[in-house]
Amino acid sequence: MTQEAPTFSPLYRQIKALILQALEAGEWRPGQAIPSEQELASRFSVSQGTVRKAIDEMAAENLLVRKQGKGTFVASHNDPRALFRFLRLAPIDGDLSPPQSVPLDCWRAKAGQEASRMLGIELGAPIIIVRRLLKFTTKPVVIDELYLPGEIFQGLTAETLKGWNGSLYSLFETRFGLRMIRAQERIRAVAADRGASEALKVPEGTPLLSVERVTYTYGDKPVEWRRGLYSTADHFYLNELN
């Protein structure tokens, strides 16, 4: 029997993990400056170069944001530049004006098998389901249905959604302290059924993009399962590959 050799994480990755732990614990909130590289180097008893390498990687992953002459800040969904990080739909005419989020429904339910599996919660656990439209220049382009863990999103109501002026993720961050870190999407082509036809104001049978997303917060914990239908008559799905 061959015994696997132990694996060792580079020192900067260990420092990155420690910074992530501090972020997850809420030591530094979204939009707040983190300590300087020198202060972090002293705290973790490593060189500034090691800290810099950890921060560089976290900035590349949109966890931190460097601001010239000001320092390094925790990334925030309230930053307008963050809007199109998770919303990958871009207008063909190039107008990147923020879309309008129009809540339709918000209700409480119990997790079925699929929601339980996608969100990593027990079958029958409380969830909140949200339906909303995204409008670009008053035209409906996306119809979304979101499934959220009820324990995390206690207090989320239709009134809260209607009274919020901003993206859903900025609401989740501001009201519930939840930072969305990454998402995994599955995309396929479908034909508009009657419900989608009425919501998006397109003829039945119109080709649409079906986008299913699971979004994760710190610790790779799933906190949102979303199913959306996208009209691409005036928009395209933009994905930058690095």
PDB file of N, CA, C and O in Angstrom, residues 122-150:
ATOM      1  N   GLU A 122     -31.326  20.922   5.447  1.00  0.00           N
ATOM      2  CA  GLU A 122     -32.139  19.737   5.668  1.00  0.00           C
ATOM      3  C   GLU A 122     -33.443  19.817   4.885  1.00  0.00           C
ATOM      4  O   GLU A 122     -33.981  20.909   4.657  1.00  0.00           O
ATOM      5  N   LEU A 123     -33.939  18.668   4.492  1.00  0.00           N
ATOM      6  CA  LEU A 123     -35.239  18.586   3.843  1.00  0.00           C
ATOM      7  C   LEU A 123     -36.302  19.122   4.802  1.00  0.00           C
ATOM      8  O   LEU A 123     -36.347  18.739   5.970  1.00  0.00           O
ATOM      9  N   GLY A 124     -37.126  20.046   4.312  1.00  0.00           N
ATOM     10  CA  GLY A 124     -38.161  20.635   5.157  1.00  0.00           C
ATOM     11  C   GLY A 124     -37.710  21.852   5.941  1.00  0.00           C
ATOM     12  O   GLY A 124     -38.514  22.470   6.651  1.00  0.00           O
ATOM     13  N   ALA A 125     -36.427  22.214   5.835  1.00  0.00           N
ATOM     14  CA  ALA A 125     -35.933  23.411   6.521  1.00  0.00           C
ATOM     15  C   ALA A 125     -36.614  24.648   5.944  1.00  0.00           C
ATOM     16  O   ALA A 125     -37.014  24.665   4.769  1.00  0.00           O
ATOM     17  N   PRO A 126     -36.764  25.714   6.740  1.00  0.00           N
ATOM     18  CA  PRO A 126     -37.427  26.913   6.226  1.00  0.00           C
ATOM     19  C   PRO A 126     -36.608  27.592   5.132  1.00  0.00           C
ATOM     20  O   PRO A 126     -35.381  27.695   5.240  1.00  0.00           O
ATOM     21  N   ILE A 127     -37.283  28.018   4.082  1.00  0.00           N
ATOM     22  CA  ILE A 127     -36.645  28.792   3.010  1.00  0.00           C
ATOM     23  C   ILE A 127     -37.538  29.982   2.675  1.00  0.00           C
ATOM     24  O   ILE A 127     -38.718  30.026   3.047  1.00  0.00           O
ATOM     25  N   ILE A 128     -36.957  30.942   2.002  1.00  0.00           N
ATOM     26  CA  ILE A 128     -37.703  32.079   1.473  1.00  0.00           C
ATOM     27  C   ILE A 128     -37.552  32.058  -0.037  1.00  0.00           C
ATOM     28  O   ILE A 128     -36.433  31.879  -0.556  1.00  0.00           O
ATOM     29  N   ILE A 129     -38.652  32.211  -0.735  1.00  0.00           N
ATOM     30  CA  ILE A 129     -38.647  32.223  -2.199  1.00  0.00           C
ATOM     31  C   ILE A 129     -39.006  33.626  -2.679  1.00  0.00           C
ATOM     32  O   ILE A 129     -39.981  34.218  -2.210  1.00  0.00           O
ATOM     33  N   VAL A 130     -38.201  34.141  -3.579  1.00  0.00           N
ATOM     34  CA  VAL A 130     -38.401  35.491  -4.131  1.00  0.00           C
ATOM     35  C   VAL A 130     -38.541  35.393  -5.640  1.00  0.00           C
ATOM     36  O   VAL A 130     -37.748  34.710  -6.292  1.00  0.00           O
ATOM     37  N   ARG A 131     -39.531  36.061  -6.191  1.00  0.00           N
ATOM     38  CA  ARG A 131     -39.651  36.207  -7.643  1.00  0.00           C
ATOM     39  C   ARG A 131     -39.515  37.682  -7.970  1.00  0.00           C
ATOM     40  O   ARG A 131     -40.093  38.538  -7.307  1.00  0.00           O
ATOM     41  N   ARG A 132     -38.707  37.966  -8.989  1.00  0.00           N
ATOM     42  CA  ARG A 132     -38.520  39.372  -9.371  1.00  0.00           C
ATOM     43  C   ARG A 132     -38.227  39.480 -10.853  1.00  0.00           C
ATOM     44  O   ARG A 132     -37.760  38.545 -11.511  1.00  0.00           O
ATOM     45  N   LEU A 133     -38.473  40.682 -11.377  1.00  0.00           N
ATOM     46  CA  LEU A 133     -38.131  41.036 -12.752  1.00  0.00           C
ATOM     47  C   LEU A 133     -36.933  41.967 -12.741  1.00  0.00           C
ATOM     48  O   LEU A 133     -36.790  42.791 -11.833  1.00  0.00           O
ATOM     49  N   LEU A 134     -36.090  41.843 -13.740  1.00  0.00           N
ATOM     50  CA  LEU A 134     -35.048  42.837 -13.984  1.00  0.00           C
ATOM     51  C   LEU A 134     -35.430  43.576 -15.254  1.00  0.00           C
ATOM     52  O   LEU A 134     -35.638  42.961 -16.300  1.00  0.00           O
ATOM     53  N   LYS A 135     -35.505  44.902 -15.143  1.00  0.00           N
ATOM     54  CA  LYS A 135     -35.854  45.716 -16.299  1.00  0.00           C
ATOM     55  C   LYS A 135     -34.668  46.586 -16.705  1.00  0.00           C
ATOM     56  O   LYS A 135     -34.007  47.188 -15.858  1.00  0.00           O
ATOM     57  N   PHE A 136     -34.413  46.629 -17.990  1.00  0.00           N
ATOM     58  CA  PHE A 136     -33.417  47.534 -18.549  1.00  0.00           C
ATOM     59  C   PHE A 136     -34.182  48.598 -19.335  1.00  0.00           C
ATOM     60  O   PHE A 136     -34.896  48.265 -20.284  1.00  0.00           O
ATOM     61  N   THR A 137     -34.021  49.877 -18.896  1.00  0.00           N
ATOM     62  CA  THR A 137     -34.763  50.989 -19.522  1.00  0.00           C
ATOM     63  C   THR A 137     -36.235  50.628 -19.682  1.00  0.00           C
ATOM     64  O   THR A 137     -36.791  50.705 -20.781  1.00  0.00           O
ATOM     65  N   THR A 138     -36.847  50.204 -18.585  1.00  0.00           N
ATOM     66  CA  THR A 138     -38.274  49.878 -18.434  1.00  0.00           C
ATOM     67  C   THR A 138     -38.702  48.604 -19.158  1.00  0.00           C
ATOM     68  O   THR A 138     -39.854  48.192 -19.052  1.00  0.00           O
ATOM     69  N   LYS A 139     -37.803  47.935 -19.870  1.00  0.00           N
ATOM     70  CA  LYS A 139     -38.160  46.727 -20.602  1.00  0.00           C
ATOM     71  C   LYS A 139     -37.775  45.493 -19.784  1.00  0.00           C
ATOM     72  O   LYS A 139     -36.619  45.341 -19.395  1.00  0.00           O
ATOM     73  N   PRO A 140     -38.730  44.569 -19.519  1.00  0.00           N
ATOM     74  CA  PRO A 140     -38.388  43.357 -18.769  1.00  0.00           C
ATOM     75  C   PRO A 140     -37.459  42.453 -19.565  1.00  0.00           C
ATOM     76  O   PRO A 140     -37.735  42.131 -20.724  1.00  0.00           O
ATOM     77  N   VAL A 141     -36.361  42.050 -18.940  1.00  0.00           N
ATOM     78  CA  VAL A 141     -35.348  41.242 -19.628  1.00  0.00           C
ATOM     79  C   VAL A 141     -35.083  39.930 -18.898  1.00  0.00           C
ATOM     80  O   VAL A 141     -34.761  38.917 -19.520  1.00  0.00           O
ATOM     81  N   VAL A 142     -35.239  39.922 -17.574  1.00  0.00           N
ATOM     82  CA  VAL A 142     -34.956  38.727 -16.774  1.00  0.00           C
ATOM     83  C   VAL A 142     -36.098  38.483 -15.798  1.00  0.00           C
ATOM     84  O   VAL A 142     -36.572  39.422 -15.140  1.00  0.00           O
ATOM     85  N   ILE A 143     -36.542  37.249 -15.708  1.00  0.00           N
ATOM     86  CA  ILE A 143     -37.457  36.830 -14.647  1.00  0.00           C
ATOM     87  C   ILE A 143     -36.708  35.808 -13.793  1.00  0.00           C
ATOM     88  O   ILE A 143     -36.209  34.801 -14.308  1.00  0.00           O
ATOM     89  N   ASP A 144     -36.572  36.102 -12.498  1.00  0.00           N
ATOM     90  CA  ASP A 144     -35.781  35.278 -11.582  1.00  0.00           C
ATOM     91  C   ASP A 144     -36.656  34.672 -10.500  1.00  0.00           C
ATOM     92  O   ASP A 144     -37.623  35.298 -10.028  1.00  0.00           O
ATOM     93  N   GLU A 145     -36.273  33.480 -10.047  1.00  0.00           N
ATOM     94  CA  GLU A 145     -36.860  32.873  -8.851  1.00  0.00           C
ATOM     95  C   GLU A 145     -35.704  32.458  -7.960  1.00  0.00           C
ATOM     96  O   GLU A 145     -34.852  31.656  -8.368  1.00  0.00           O
ATOM     97  N   LEU A 146     -35.660  33.004  -6.748  1.00  0.00           N
ATOM     98  CA  LEU A 146     -34.559  32.767  -5.823  1.00  0.00           C
ATOM     99  C   LEU A 146     -35.038  31.951  -4.633  1.00  0.00           C
ATOM    100  O   LEU A 146     -36.132  32.193  -4.101  1.00  0.00           O
ATOM    101  N   TYR A 147     -34.195  31.002  -4.216  1.00  0.00           N
ATOM    102  CA  TYR A 147     -34.460  30.193  -3.032  1.00  0.00           C
ATOM    103  C   TYR A 147     -33.358  30.499  -2.019  1.00  0.00           C
ATOM    104  O   TYR A 147     -32.175  30.328  -2.308  1.00  0.00           O
ATOM    105  N   LEU A 148     -33.767  30.945  -0.819  1.00  0.00           N
ATOM    106  CA  LEU A 148     -32.822  31.418   0.187  1.00  0.00           C
ATOM    107  C   LEU A 148     -33.043  30.689   1.511  1.00  0.00           C
ATOM    108  O   LEU A 148     -34.201  30.453   1.892  1.00  0.00           O
ATOM    109  N   PRO A 149     -31.960  30.352   2.243  1.00  0.00           N
ATOM    110  CA  PRO A 149     -32.127  29.705   3.551  1.00  0.00           C
ATOM    111  C   PRO A 149     -32.874  30.624   4.515  1.00  0.00           C
ATOM    112  O   PRO A 149     -32.481  31.776   4.720  1.00  0.00           O
ATOM    113  N   GLY A 150     -33.959  30.117   5.103  1.00  0.00           N
ATOM    114  CA  GLY A 150     -34.788  30.939   5.972  1.00  0.00           C
ATOM    115  C   GLY A 150     -34.072  31.422   7.218  1.00  0.00           C
ATOM    116  O   GLY A 150     -34.328  32.527   7.701  1.00  0.00           O
TER     117      GLY A 150
END
